[in-house]
Amino acid sequence: MNGYLAQARQDAMVEAALALARTWCQGHVIDGAPALSHAVKVTALFGTHCPAAPAHVVAALLLHDAPDLAPDPSAMAEEITRRCGAEALAFIQALHAEHAVLDNPEPAAVTAHLATLTGTSWLLEAAVADKIIAFRYMTGRADRAEDREEFWAQRRAFVRLLPYFHQIGDLAAGRVPEPMTRLYRTLLDRCPTPAVYGRSAPKT
């Protein structure tokens, strides 16, 4: 656990979130690793670039996959509200709302979600941090594949979302800390160039 997260845990809300994450992540795997490891990586990266974020945001990032992992959504919401506060729950719900866009990235839904990302403090930075960790995993696997072209051809669901991921990168420019945006772009440029992007495809 990196220095940022070790310090953040001094806040009771963050410590409570980590305890809940341990419970709900148990037995689950994200990106080939225990789900708790993913939550910690996302939170640590976010904190490295956004150390001034309030405790409810840090708690929410530790629990950002809870809606997919906790066995009872109602009990989950009650427990997060009781131990981490209503602000943390609202942040988790706003971040998790992106899943609907990922399932069906229609222009109207994408536009609405992009507006949400810029309308809630720290939400865009959190979304970028989550994607950086996911991109690291995916591009690392591509680099180790015997046939990179075949690797990406078998991951059409991910490739289909690349135009949306580029829109996130465009949105992050000037809003998210520059080193974080640069890291996001560097990893995204290691993915295939979208065939259709709604404008000229970005060069890689």
XYZ file of C-alpha atoms in Angstrom:
204
model
C 0.000 0.000 0.000
C 1.590 3.273 -1.104
C 2.351 6.240 1.127
C -0.668 8.243 0.012
C -3.150 5.541 0.914
C -1.401 4.744 4.181
C -1.835 8.379 5.178
C -5.406 8.570 3.863
C -6.353 5.621 6.089
C -5.856 7.826 9.121
C -9.302 9.188 8.282
C -11.957 6.939 9.804
C -14.116 7.174 6.691
C -11.341 5.871 4.449
C -10.483 3.088 6.883
C -14.151 2.065 6.970
C -14.286 2.045 3.182
C -11.229 -0.181 2.995
C -12.823 -2.614 5.454
C -15.996 -2.751 3.366
C -13.966 -3.178 0.187
C -12.144 -6.147 1.713
C -15.465 -7.793 2.489
C -17.158 -7.189 -0.853
C -14.082 -7.812 -3.012
C -13.376 -11.199 -1.457
C -13.513 -13.950 -4.058
C -13.773 -11.550 -7.009
C -11.208 -10.892 -9.736
C -10.779 -7.729 -11.830
C -8.196 -7.511 -14.611
C -6.664 -10.830 -13.646
C -6.021 -9.883 -10.016
C -7.995 -9.832 -6.750
C -10.651 -7.123 -6.909
C -9.266 -5.447 -3.806
C -5.922 -5.005 -5.540
C -7.679 -3.172 -8.372
C -9.489 -0.868 -5.943
C -6.265 -0.050 -4.123
C -4.352 0.588 -7.354
C -7.008 2.980 -8.658
C -7.196 4.844 -5.358
C -3.424 5.074 -4.965
C -2.937 6.398 -8.482
C -5.728 8.917 -8.023
C -4.266 10.110 -4.732
C -0.791 10.472 -6.186
C -2.129 12.947 -8.738
C -4.962 14.456 -6.660
C -3.729 14.524 -3.040
C -6.133 17.318 -2.060
C -9.272 15.259 -2.732
C -11.626 14.987 0.275
C -12.031 11.777 2.257
C -15.432 10.886 0.812
C -13.896 10.747 -2.682
C -11.062 8.492 -1.519
C -13.573 6.235 0.234
C -15.730 6.129 -2.887
C -12.805 5.072 -5.060
C -11.999 2.190 -2.747
C -15.632 1.138 -3.157
C -16.208 2.108 -6.791
C -16.891 -1.499 -7.845
C -19.087 -2.275 -4.837
C -22.348 -2.048 -6.858
C -21.091 -5.001 -8.935
C -19.660 -6.997 -6.029
C -21.872 -6.541 -2.963
C -24.560 -9.251 -2.765
C -27.393 -6.932 -1.668
C -27.570 -3.468 -3.311
C -29.918 -2.036 -0.701
C -27.850 -3.277 2.223
C -24.713 -2.027 0.454
C -26.131 1.482 0.105
C -27.204 1.541 3.741
C -23.831 0.324 4.983
C -21.847 2.813 2.870
C -24.085 5.668 4.011
C -23.770 4.620 7.652
C -19.999 4.164 7.664
C -18.769 6.524 4.928
C -21.577 9.044 4.466
C -24.124 9.978 1.822
C -21.547 11.932 -0.210
C -19.432 8.816 -0.689
C -22.448 6.802 -1.817
C -23.513 9.510 -4.266
C -20.001 9.641 -5.730
C -19.921 5.858 -6.164
C -23.283 5.947 -7.919
C -22.201 8.771 -10.238
C -18.993 6.949 -11.173
C -20.774 3.631 -11.613
C -23.365 5.229 -13.907
C -20.746 5.046 -16.640
C -21.384 1.309 -16.909
C -24.631 2.030 -18.745
C -22.682 4.088 -21.255
C -20.093 1.351 -21.681
C -22.864 -1.156 -22.369
C -24.482 1.115 -24.954
C -22.307 4.085 -25.996
C -24.984 5.931 -27.950
C -24.188 9.627 -28.619
C -26.933 11.013 -26.379
C -25.909 8.831 -23.441
C -22.232 9.676 -23.935
C -22.961 13.416 -24.073
C -25.028 13.258 -20.890
C -22.368 11.308 -19.021
C -19.556 13.601 -20.141
C -21.558 16.508 -18.722
C -21.891 14.640 -15.430
C -18.147 14.037 -15.296
C -17.427 17.742 -15.512
C -20.280 18.757 -13.241
C -19.167 16.828 -10.147
C -15.922 17.719 -8.414
C -13.227 15.006 -8.718
C -15.439 12.700 -10.786
C -13.497 13.129 -14.035
C -10.192 12.562 -12.251
C -11.606 9.404 -10.665
C -12.824 8.095 -14.024
C -9.434 8.761 -15.601
C -7.625 6.960 -12.766
C -9.850 3.910 -13.155
C -9.174 3.774 -16.886
C -5.427 4.204 -16.513
C -5.289 1.064 -14.379
C -7.500 -0.806 -16.860
C -5.415 0.385 -19.834
C -2.187 -0.712 -18.112
C -3.590 -4.204 -17.757
C -4.944 -4.407 -21.292
C -1.899 -2.951 -23.064
C 0.414 -5.104 -20.948
C -1.410 -8.201 -22.126
C -1.256 -6.970 -25.717
C 2.504 -6.445 -25.430
C 2.958 -10.020 -24.216
C 0.694 -11.550 -26.865
C 2.280 -13.527 -29.676
C 0.009 -11.778 -32.177
C -1.025 -8.254 -31.127
C -3.441 -7.857 -34.029
C -5.224 -11.056 -33.107
C -5.259 -10.034 -29.436
C -7.169 -6.845 -30.220
C -9.392 -8.609 -32.764
C -10.617 -10.861 -29.953
C -11.493 -7.877 -27.773
C -14.111 -6.182 -29.868
C -16.091 -4.958 -26.859
C -13.086 -2.967 -25.660
C -12.134 -1.724 -29.125
C -15.724 -0.596 -29.692
C -15.324 1.764 -26.726
C -12.114 3.415 -27.937
C -13.912 6.441 -29.436
C -15.493 7.051 -26.029
C -12.148 6.644 -24.283
C -10.666 9.265 -26.629
C -13.513 11.613 -25.759
C -12.618 11.179 -22.087
C -9.040 12.069 -22.943
C -10.159 15.189 -24.779
C -12.330 16.171 -21.840
C -9.509 15.628 -19.358
C -7.157 18.034 -21.126
C -6.916 21.194 -19.042
C -9.209 19.777 -16.337
C -7.230 16.850 -14.931
C -3.641 17.232 -13.674
C -1.385 17.243 -16.716
C 0.817 14.283 -15.700
C -2.318 12.184 -15.217
C -3.707 13.212 -18.606
C -0.368 12.480 -20.266
C -0.255 9.003 -18.730
C -3.819 8.341 -19.883
C -2.959 9.422 -23.434
C 0.257 7.416 -23.530
C -1.577 4.226 -22.627
C -4.503 4.946 -24.933
C -2.100 5.509 -27.830
C -0.879 1.941 -27.344
C -4.378 0.702 -28.192
C -5.695 0.407 -31.755
C -6.723 3.632 -33.456
C -10.550 3.807 -33.660
C -11.832 3.271 -37.178
C -14.712 5.666 -36.555
C -14.341 8.525 -34.118
C -16.840 11.212 -35.071
C -13.890 13.269 -36.333
C -10.448 12.452 -37.665
C -9.019 9.503 -35.812
C -6.238 10.521 -33.436
C -2.764 9.655 -34.646
C -0.707 7.091 -32.742
